Coordinates of C-alpha atoms and ligand atoms in Angstrom, one line a residue:
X1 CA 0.0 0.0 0.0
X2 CA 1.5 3.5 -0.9
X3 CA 1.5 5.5 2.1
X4 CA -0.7 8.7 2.4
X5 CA 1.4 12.0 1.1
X6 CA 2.7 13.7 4.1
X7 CA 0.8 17.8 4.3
X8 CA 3.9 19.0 3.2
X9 CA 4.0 16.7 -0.2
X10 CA -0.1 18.1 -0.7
X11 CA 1.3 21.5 -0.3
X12 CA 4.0 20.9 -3.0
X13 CA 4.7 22.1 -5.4
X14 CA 2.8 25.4 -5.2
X15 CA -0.4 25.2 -6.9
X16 CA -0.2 29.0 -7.4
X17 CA 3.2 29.3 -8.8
X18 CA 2.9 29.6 -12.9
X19 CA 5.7 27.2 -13.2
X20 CA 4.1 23.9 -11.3
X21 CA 2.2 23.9 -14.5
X22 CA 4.9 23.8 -17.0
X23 CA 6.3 20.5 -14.8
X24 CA 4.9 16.5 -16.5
X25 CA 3.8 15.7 -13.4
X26 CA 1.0 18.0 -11.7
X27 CA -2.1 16.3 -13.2
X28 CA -0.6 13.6 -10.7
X29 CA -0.1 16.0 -8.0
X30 CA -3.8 16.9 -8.2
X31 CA -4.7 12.5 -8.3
X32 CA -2.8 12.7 -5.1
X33 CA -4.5 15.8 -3.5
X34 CA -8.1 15.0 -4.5
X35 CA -7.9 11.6 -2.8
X36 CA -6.5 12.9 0.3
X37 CA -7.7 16.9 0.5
X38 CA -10.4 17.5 -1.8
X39 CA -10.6 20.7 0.1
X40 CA -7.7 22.3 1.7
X41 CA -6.8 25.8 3.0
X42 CA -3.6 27.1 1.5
X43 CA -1.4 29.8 1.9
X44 CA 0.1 30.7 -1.7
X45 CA 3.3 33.2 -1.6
X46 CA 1.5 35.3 -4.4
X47 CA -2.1 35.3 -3.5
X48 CA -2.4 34.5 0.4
X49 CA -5.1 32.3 1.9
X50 CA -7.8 30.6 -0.3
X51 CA -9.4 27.0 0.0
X52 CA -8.1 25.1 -2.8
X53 CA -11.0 22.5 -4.1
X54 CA -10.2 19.8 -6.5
X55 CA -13.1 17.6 -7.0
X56 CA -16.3 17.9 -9.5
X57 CA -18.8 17.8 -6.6
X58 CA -17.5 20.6 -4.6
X59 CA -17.1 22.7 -7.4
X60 CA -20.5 22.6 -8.5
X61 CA -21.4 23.2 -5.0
X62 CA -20.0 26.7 -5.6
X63 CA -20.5 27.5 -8.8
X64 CA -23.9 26.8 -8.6
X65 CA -24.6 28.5 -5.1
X66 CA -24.0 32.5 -6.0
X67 CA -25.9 33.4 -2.6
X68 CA -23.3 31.9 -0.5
X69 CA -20.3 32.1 -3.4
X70 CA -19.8 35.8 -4.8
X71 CA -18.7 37.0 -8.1
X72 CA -18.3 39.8 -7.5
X73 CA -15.1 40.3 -5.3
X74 CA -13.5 38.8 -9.0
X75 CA -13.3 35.4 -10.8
X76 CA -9.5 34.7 -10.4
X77 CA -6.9 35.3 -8.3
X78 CA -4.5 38.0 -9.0
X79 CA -7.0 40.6 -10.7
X80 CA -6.7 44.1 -10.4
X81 CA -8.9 44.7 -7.2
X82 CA -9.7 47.8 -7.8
X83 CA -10.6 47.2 -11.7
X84 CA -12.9 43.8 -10.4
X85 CA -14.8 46.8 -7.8
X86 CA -15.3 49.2 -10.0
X87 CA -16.6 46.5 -12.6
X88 CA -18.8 44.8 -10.1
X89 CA -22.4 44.5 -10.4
X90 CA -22.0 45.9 -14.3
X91 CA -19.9 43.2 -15.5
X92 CA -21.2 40.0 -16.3
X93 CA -18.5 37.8 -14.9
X94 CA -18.7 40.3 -11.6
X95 CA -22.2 40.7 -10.9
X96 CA -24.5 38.3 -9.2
X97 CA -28.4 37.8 -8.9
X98 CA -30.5 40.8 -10.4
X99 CA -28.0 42.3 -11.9
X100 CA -26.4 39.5 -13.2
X101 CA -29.7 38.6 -15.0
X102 CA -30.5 41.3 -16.5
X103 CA -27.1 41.5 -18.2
X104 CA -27.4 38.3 -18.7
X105 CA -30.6 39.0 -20.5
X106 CA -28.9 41.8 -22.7
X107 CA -26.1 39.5 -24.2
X108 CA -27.6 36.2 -24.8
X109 CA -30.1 36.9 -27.7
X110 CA -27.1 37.6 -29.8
X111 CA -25.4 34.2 -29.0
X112 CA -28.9 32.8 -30.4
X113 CA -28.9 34.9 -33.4
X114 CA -28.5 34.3 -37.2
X115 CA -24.9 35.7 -36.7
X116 CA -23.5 32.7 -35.0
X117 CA -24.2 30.5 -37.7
X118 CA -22.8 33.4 -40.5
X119 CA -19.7 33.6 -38.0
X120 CA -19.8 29.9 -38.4
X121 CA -19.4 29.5 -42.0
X122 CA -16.9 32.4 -42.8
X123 CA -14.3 30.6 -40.3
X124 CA -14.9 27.5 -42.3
X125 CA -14.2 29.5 -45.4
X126 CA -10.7 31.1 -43.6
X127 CA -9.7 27.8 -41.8
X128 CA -10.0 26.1 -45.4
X129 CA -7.7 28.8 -46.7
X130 CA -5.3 29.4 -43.8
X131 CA -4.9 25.7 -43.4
X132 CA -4.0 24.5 -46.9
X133 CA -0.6 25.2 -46.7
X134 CA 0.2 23.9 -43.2
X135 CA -1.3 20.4 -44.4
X136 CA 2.0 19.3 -46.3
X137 CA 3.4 16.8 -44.2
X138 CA 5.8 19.9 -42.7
X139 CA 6.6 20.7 -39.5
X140 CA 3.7 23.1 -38.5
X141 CA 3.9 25.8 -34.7
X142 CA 0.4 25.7 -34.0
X143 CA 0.0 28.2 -31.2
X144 CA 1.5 31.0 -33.4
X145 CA -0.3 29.9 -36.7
X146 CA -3.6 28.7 -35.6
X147 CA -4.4 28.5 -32.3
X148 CA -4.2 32.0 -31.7
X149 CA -5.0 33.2 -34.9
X150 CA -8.4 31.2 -34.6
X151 CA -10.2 33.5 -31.9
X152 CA -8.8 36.6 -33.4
X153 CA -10.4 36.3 -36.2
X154 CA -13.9 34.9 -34.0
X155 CA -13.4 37.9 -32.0
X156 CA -12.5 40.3 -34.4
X157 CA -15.9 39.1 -36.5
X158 CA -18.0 39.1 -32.9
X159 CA -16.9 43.2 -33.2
X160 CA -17.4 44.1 -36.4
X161 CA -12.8 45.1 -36.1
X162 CA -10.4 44.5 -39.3
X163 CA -7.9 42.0 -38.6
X164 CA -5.1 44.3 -37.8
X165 CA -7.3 45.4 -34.9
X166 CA -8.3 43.0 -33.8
X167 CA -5.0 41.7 -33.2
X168 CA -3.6 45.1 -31.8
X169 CA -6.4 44.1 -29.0
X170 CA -5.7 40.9 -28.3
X171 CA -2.3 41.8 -27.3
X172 CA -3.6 44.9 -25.1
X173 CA -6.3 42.3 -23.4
X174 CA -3.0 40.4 -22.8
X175 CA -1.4 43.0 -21.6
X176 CA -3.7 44.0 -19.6
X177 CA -5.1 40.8 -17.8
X178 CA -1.6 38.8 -17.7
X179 CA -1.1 37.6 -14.4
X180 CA 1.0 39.9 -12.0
X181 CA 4.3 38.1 -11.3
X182 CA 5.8 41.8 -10.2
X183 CA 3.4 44.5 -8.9
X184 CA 5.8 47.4 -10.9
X185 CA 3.9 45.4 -13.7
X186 CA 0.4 47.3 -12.8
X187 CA 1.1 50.1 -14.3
X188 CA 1.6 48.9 -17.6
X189 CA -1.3 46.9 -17.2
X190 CA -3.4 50.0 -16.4
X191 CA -2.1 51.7 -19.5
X192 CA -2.8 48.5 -22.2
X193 CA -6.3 48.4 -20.2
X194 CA -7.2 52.3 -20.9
X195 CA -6.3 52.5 -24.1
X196 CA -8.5 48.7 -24.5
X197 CA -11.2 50.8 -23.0
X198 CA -10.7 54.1 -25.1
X199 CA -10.9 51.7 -28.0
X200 CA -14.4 50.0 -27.4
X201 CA -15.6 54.0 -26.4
X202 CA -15.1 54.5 -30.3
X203 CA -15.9 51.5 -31.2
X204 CA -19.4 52.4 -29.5
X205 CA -20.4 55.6 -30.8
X206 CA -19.2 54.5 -34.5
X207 CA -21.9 51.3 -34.6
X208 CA -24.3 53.8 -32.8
X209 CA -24.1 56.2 -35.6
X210 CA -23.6 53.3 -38.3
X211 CA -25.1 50.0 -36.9
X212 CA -23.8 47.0 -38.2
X213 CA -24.3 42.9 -37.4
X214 CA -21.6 42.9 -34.6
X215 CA -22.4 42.3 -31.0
X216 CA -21.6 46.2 -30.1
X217 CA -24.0 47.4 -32.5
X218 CA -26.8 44.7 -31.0
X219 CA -26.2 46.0 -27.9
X220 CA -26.3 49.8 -28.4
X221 CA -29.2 49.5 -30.1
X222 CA -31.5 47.5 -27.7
X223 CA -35.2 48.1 -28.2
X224 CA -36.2 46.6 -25.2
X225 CA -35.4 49.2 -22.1
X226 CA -35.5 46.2 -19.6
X227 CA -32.6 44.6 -21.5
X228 CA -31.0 48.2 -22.4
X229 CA -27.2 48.5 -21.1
X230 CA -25.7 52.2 -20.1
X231 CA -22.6 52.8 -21.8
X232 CA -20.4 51.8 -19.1
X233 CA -21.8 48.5 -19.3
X234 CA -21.5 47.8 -22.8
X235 CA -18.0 49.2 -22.3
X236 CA -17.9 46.6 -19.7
X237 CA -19.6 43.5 -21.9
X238 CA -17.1 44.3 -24.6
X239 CA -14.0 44.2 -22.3
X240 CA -15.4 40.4 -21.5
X241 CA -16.2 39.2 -24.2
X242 CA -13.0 39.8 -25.8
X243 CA -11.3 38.6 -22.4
X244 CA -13.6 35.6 -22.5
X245 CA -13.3 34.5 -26.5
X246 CA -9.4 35.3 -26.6
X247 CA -7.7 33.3 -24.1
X248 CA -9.4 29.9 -23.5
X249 CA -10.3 29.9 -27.0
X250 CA -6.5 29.5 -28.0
X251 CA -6.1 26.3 -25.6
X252 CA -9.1 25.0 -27.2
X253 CA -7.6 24.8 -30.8
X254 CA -4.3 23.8 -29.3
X255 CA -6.2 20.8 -27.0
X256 CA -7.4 19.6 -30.2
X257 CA -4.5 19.1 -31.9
X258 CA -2.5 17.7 -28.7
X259 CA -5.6 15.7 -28.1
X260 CA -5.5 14.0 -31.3
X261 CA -1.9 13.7 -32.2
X262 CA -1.8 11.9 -28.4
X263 CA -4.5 9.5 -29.5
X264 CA -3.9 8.9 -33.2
X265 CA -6.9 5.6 -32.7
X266 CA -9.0 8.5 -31.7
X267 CA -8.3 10.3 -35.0
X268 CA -8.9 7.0 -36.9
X269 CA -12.2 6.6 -35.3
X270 CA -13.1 9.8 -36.3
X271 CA -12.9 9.8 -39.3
X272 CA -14.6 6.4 -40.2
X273 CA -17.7 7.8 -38.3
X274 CA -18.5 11.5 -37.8
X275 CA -21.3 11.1 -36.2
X276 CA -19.0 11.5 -33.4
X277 CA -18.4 14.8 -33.9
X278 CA -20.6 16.7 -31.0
X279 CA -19.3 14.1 -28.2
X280 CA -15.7 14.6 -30.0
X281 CA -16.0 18.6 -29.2
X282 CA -17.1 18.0 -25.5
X283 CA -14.0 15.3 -24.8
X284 CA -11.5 18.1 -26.6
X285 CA -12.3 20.6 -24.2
X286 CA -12.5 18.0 -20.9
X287 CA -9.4 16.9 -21.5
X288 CA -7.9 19.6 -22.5
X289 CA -10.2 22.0 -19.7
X290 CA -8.5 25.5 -21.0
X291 CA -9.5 27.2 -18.0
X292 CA -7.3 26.5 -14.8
X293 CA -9.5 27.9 -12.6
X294 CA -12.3 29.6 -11.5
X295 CA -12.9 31.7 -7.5
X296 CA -15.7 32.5 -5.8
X297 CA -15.9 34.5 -2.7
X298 CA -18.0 33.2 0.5
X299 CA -20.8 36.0 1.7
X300 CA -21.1 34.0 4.9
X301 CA -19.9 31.1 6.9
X302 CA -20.5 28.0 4.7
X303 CA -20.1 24.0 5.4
X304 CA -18.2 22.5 2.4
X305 CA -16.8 19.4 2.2
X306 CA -16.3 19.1 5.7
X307 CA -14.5 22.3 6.2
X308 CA -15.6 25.6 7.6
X309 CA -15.3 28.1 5.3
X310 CA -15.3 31.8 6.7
X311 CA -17.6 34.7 5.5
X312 CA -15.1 36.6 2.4
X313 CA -12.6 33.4 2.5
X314 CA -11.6 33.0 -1.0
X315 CA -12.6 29.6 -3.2
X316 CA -10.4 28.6 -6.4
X317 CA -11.6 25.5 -8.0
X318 CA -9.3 23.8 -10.1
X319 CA -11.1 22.7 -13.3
X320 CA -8.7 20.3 -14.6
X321 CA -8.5 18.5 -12.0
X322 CA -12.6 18.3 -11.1
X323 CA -12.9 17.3 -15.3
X324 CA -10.2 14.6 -14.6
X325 CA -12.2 13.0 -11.1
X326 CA -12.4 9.2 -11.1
X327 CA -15.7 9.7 -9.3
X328 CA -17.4 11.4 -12.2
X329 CA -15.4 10.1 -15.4
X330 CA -14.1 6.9 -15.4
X331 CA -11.0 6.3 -16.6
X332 CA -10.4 10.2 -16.9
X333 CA -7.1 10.5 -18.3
X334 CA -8.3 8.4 -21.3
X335 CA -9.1 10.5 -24.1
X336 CA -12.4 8.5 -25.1
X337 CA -14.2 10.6 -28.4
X338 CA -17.5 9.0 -27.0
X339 CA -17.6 9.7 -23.6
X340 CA -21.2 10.4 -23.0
X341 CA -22.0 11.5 -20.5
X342 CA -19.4 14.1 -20.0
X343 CA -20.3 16.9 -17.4
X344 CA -16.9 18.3 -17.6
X345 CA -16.8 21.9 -16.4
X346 CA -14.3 22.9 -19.1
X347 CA -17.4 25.8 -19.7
X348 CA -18.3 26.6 -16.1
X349 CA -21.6 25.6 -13.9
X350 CA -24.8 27.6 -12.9
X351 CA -25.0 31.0 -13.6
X352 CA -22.1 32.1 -14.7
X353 CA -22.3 29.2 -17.5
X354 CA -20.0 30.7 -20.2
X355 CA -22.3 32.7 -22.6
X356 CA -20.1 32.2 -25.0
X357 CA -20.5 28.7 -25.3
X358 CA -22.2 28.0 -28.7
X359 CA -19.4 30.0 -29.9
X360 CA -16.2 28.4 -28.2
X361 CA -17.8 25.0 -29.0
X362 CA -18.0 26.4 -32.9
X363 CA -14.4 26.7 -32.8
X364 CA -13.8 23.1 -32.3
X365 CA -16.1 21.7 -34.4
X366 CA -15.4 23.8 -37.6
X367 CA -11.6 22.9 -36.5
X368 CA -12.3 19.4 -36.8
X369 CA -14.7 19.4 -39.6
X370 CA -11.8 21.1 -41.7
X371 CA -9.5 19.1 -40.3
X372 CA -11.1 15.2 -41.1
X373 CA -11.5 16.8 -44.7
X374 CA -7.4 17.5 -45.2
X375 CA -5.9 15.3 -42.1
X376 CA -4.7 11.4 -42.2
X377 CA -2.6 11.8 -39.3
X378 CA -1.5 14.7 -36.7
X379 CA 1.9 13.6 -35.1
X380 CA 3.9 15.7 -32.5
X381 CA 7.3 16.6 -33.3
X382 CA 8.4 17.4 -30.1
X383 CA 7.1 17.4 -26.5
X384 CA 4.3 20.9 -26.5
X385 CA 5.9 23.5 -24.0
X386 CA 2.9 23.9 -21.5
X387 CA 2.0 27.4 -20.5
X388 CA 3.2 28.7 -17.1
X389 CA -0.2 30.1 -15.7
X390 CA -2.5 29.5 -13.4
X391 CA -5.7 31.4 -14.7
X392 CA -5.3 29.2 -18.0
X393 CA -4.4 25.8 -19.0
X394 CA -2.5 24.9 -22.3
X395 CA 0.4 25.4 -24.6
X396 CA 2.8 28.0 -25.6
X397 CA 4.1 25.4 -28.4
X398 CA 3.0 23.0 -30.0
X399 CA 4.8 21.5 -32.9
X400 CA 3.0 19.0 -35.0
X401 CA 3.1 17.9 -38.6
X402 CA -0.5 17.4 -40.4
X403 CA -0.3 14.7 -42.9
X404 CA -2.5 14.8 -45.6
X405 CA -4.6 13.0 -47.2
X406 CA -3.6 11.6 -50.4
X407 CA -6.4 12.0 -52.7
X408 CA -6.3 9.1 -56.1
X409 CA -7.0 12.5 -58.1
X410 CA -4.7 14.3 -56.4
X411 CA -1.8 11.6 -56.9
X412 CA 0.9 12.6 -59.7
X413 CA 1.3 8.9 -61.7
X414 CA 5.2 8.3 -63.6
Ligands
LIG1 C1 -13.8 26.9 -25.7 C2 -13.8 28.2 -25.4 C3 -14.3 28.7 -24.1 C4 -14.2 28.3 -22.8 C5 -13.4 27.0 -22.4 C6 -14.8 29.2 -21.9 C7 -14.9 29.0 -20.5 C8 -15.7 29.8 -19.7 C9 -16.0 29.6 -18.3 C10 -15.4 28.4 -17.5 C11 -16.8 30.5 -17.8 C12 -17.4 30.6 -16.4 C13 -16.7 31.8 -15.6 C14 -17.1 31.8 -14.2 O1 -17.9 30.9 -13.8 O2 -16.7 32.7 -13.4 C15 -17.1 31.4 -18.9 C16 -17.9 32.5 -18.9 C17 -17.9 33.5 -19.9 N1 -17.4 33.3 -21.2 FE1 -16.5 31.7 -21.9 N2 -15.4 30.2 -22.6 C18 -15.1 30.0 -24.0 C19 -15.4 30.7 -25.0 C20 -16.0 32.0 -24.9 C21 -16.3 32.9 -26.0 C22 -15.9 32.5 -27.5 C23 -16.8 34.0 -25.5 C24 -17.2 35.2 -26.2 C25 -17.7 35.2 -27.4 C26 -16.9 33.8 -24.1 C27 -17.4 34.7 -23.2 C28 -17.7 34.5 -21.8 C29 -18.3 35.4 -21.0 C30 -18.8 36.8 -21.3 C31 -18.5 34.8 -19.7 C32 -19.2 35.3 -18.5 C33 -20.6 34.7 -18.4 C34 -21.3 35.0 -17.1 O3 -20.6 35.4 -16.1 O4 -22.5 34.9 -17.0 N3 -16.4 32.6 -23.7 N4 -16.4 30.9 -20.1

């Protein structure tokens, strides 16, 4: 019998240090904590006291109990505190109950709309193009070329931006959220996030002069004066949507190619049946879970798990770990194409359910679909370099070759 892991092995490495996650071995780390402390109290060097929580169950106890669990003190650790007050209550991700609804309310008609399905077909059109040429049998980087490239353009199209834009904003969204490894770094992430905000304040009053299919324009030009946002809020709204579509997005893509080119049986299986395809999209993003985690805030003394948790005591869930529990998914670190069912948590729980999610599940599927079309076989051509963060989970490189398909038409006969 292996004996238990001493508190001091459960405690290491730091869960909050970026760099535990570029090490092979803390999806084992987190095997080891949720059979022993599914719910612990830690004391990171970076972020102070928080209960760490690493299984399914107790996470969807929080996530889907906003009385006693709070947005609204923020959503991760290390945000700017004063940006997460001032945004509270009139940002989506920050604001609970009424308010939360009713901004809810404003924002989800659009992710219904005919403009999903347009925004749909033209990144089938660009994936098509963009692609072709990295389906030669070549070495291919995939988090430069596609992976980041893939919810620009989603993003860009959500706005109504050019391309050029739209990638000047992604990097001041990066800028401006990156996680603060040195506090002299606030300042420059105050700068990237006023001029991000001085953009969307033009970006407002152009659609409200000149309306257009984008999201902005939907919003500013509410007819309903229920669902109608000030301009602050939409301000707001567009800050998180580009937050929310940019950075889990790009693990998405990225998941999908690691997933596959780990599991080339799973690729096989694929494409002899693709009626697959929508439980293929939900194993991508369990196993690969882009976000690392999510906090809550408790409003007042709450039982969880067995522990007492204090009224304003801080609750990070850690999604990859509650999408890889034995007690949910069995054998989780398989990647199984049809896992059904698969209540992974890859897109939240409860209210704050990402509203994005027709959209980020879009992604994968047009990614695949254009994929099966080209791809016989994705192999790795060295190990991926794994991002060090702890807000998201994925790759800073992933090198890959995408063999193609050889076609009888396509083949050149001597
Ligand atoms: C595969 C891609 C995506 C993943 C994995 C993902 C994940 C998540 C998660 C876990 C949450 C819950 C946050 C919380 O509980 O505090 C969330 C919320 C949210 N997501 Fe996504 N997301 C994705 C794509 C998108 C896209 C494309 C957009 C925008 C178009 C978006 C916009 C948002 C917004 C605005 C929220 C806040 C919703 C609320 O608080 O009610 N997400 N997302």
């Amino acid at each position: 019998m292996t004996p238990e892991p001493t508190d001091r092995e459960l405690a290491e490495p730091d869960l909050t240090d970026p760099a535990t996650y570029r090490r092979t071995d803390y999806l084992a780390l987190w095997r080891a904590v949720r059979r022993h402390r599914p719910i612990a109290r830690l004391d990171s060097p970076r972020y102070g006291p928080f209960w760490s929580v690493t299984t399914h169950d107790l996470a969807c106890q929080v996530l889907e109990d906003p009385v006693r669990f709070t947005s609204t003190r923020g959503m991760r650790l290390g945000a700017d505190e004063a940006a997460v007050g001032a945004a509270a209550g009139r940002m989506l991700v920050v604001a609970d109950g009424a308010e939360h609804a009713r901004l809810r309310a404003a924002h989800a008609p659009w992710f219904r709309s005919n403009e999903v399905a347009a925004m749909r077909d033209a990144l089938r059109r660009r994936l098509e193009t963009e692609l072709e040429p990295m389906v030669t049998g070549e070495p291919v980087e995939i988090v430069q070329r596609l992976a980041s490239a893939v919810p620009t353009w989603v993003v860009g199209r959500m706005l109504g931006t050019d391309d050029a834009d739209t990638a000047r904003l992604a990097a001041l969204v990066r800028t401006a959220f990156a996680e603060e490894t040195d506090p002299a770094e606030r300042t420059s992430r105050r700068a990237a996030s006023a001029h991000v905000f001085g953009y969307f304040a033009d970006l407002l009053e152009s659609r409200r002069a000149d309306p257009r299919a984008d999201v902005v324009s939907a919003l500013a030009h509410e007819p309903d004066p229920e669902r109608r946002l000030t301009d602050e809020e939409i301000l707001l709204s567009c800050d998180g949507l580009v937050n929310g579509g940019l950075g889990t997005s790009r693990h998405a893509v990225s998941g999908t190619l690691l997933a596959f080119a780990r599991h080339p049986d799973q690729w096989l299986r694929l494409r002899r049946d693709a009626s697959l395809l929508p439980s293929a999209v939900e194993e991508v993003l369990r196993w690969a879970s882009p976000p690392m985690h999510l906090m809550r805030t408790a409003t007042r003394e709450v039982e969880l798990g067995g522990a007492r948790i204090g009224a304003g005591d801080r609750v990070v869930l850690w999604i990859p770990s509650c999408n890889r529990d034995e007690s949910v998914f069995a054998e989780p670190d398989a990647f199984r194409i049809d896992r059904r069912p698969n209540r992974h948590l890859s897109l939240g729980a409860g209210p704050h359910y990402c509203v994005g999610a027709s959209v980020g599940r879009m992604e994968v599927r047009v990614l695949l679909q254009v994929l099966l079309a080209r791809v016989d076989r994705i192999e790795l051509r060295a190990e991926p370099v794994r991002s060090a963060s702890t807000f998201l989970h994925g790759l800073d490189r992933l090198e890959v070759v995408l063999l193609p398909i050889q076609r009888p038409d396509r083949e050149v006969t001597v």
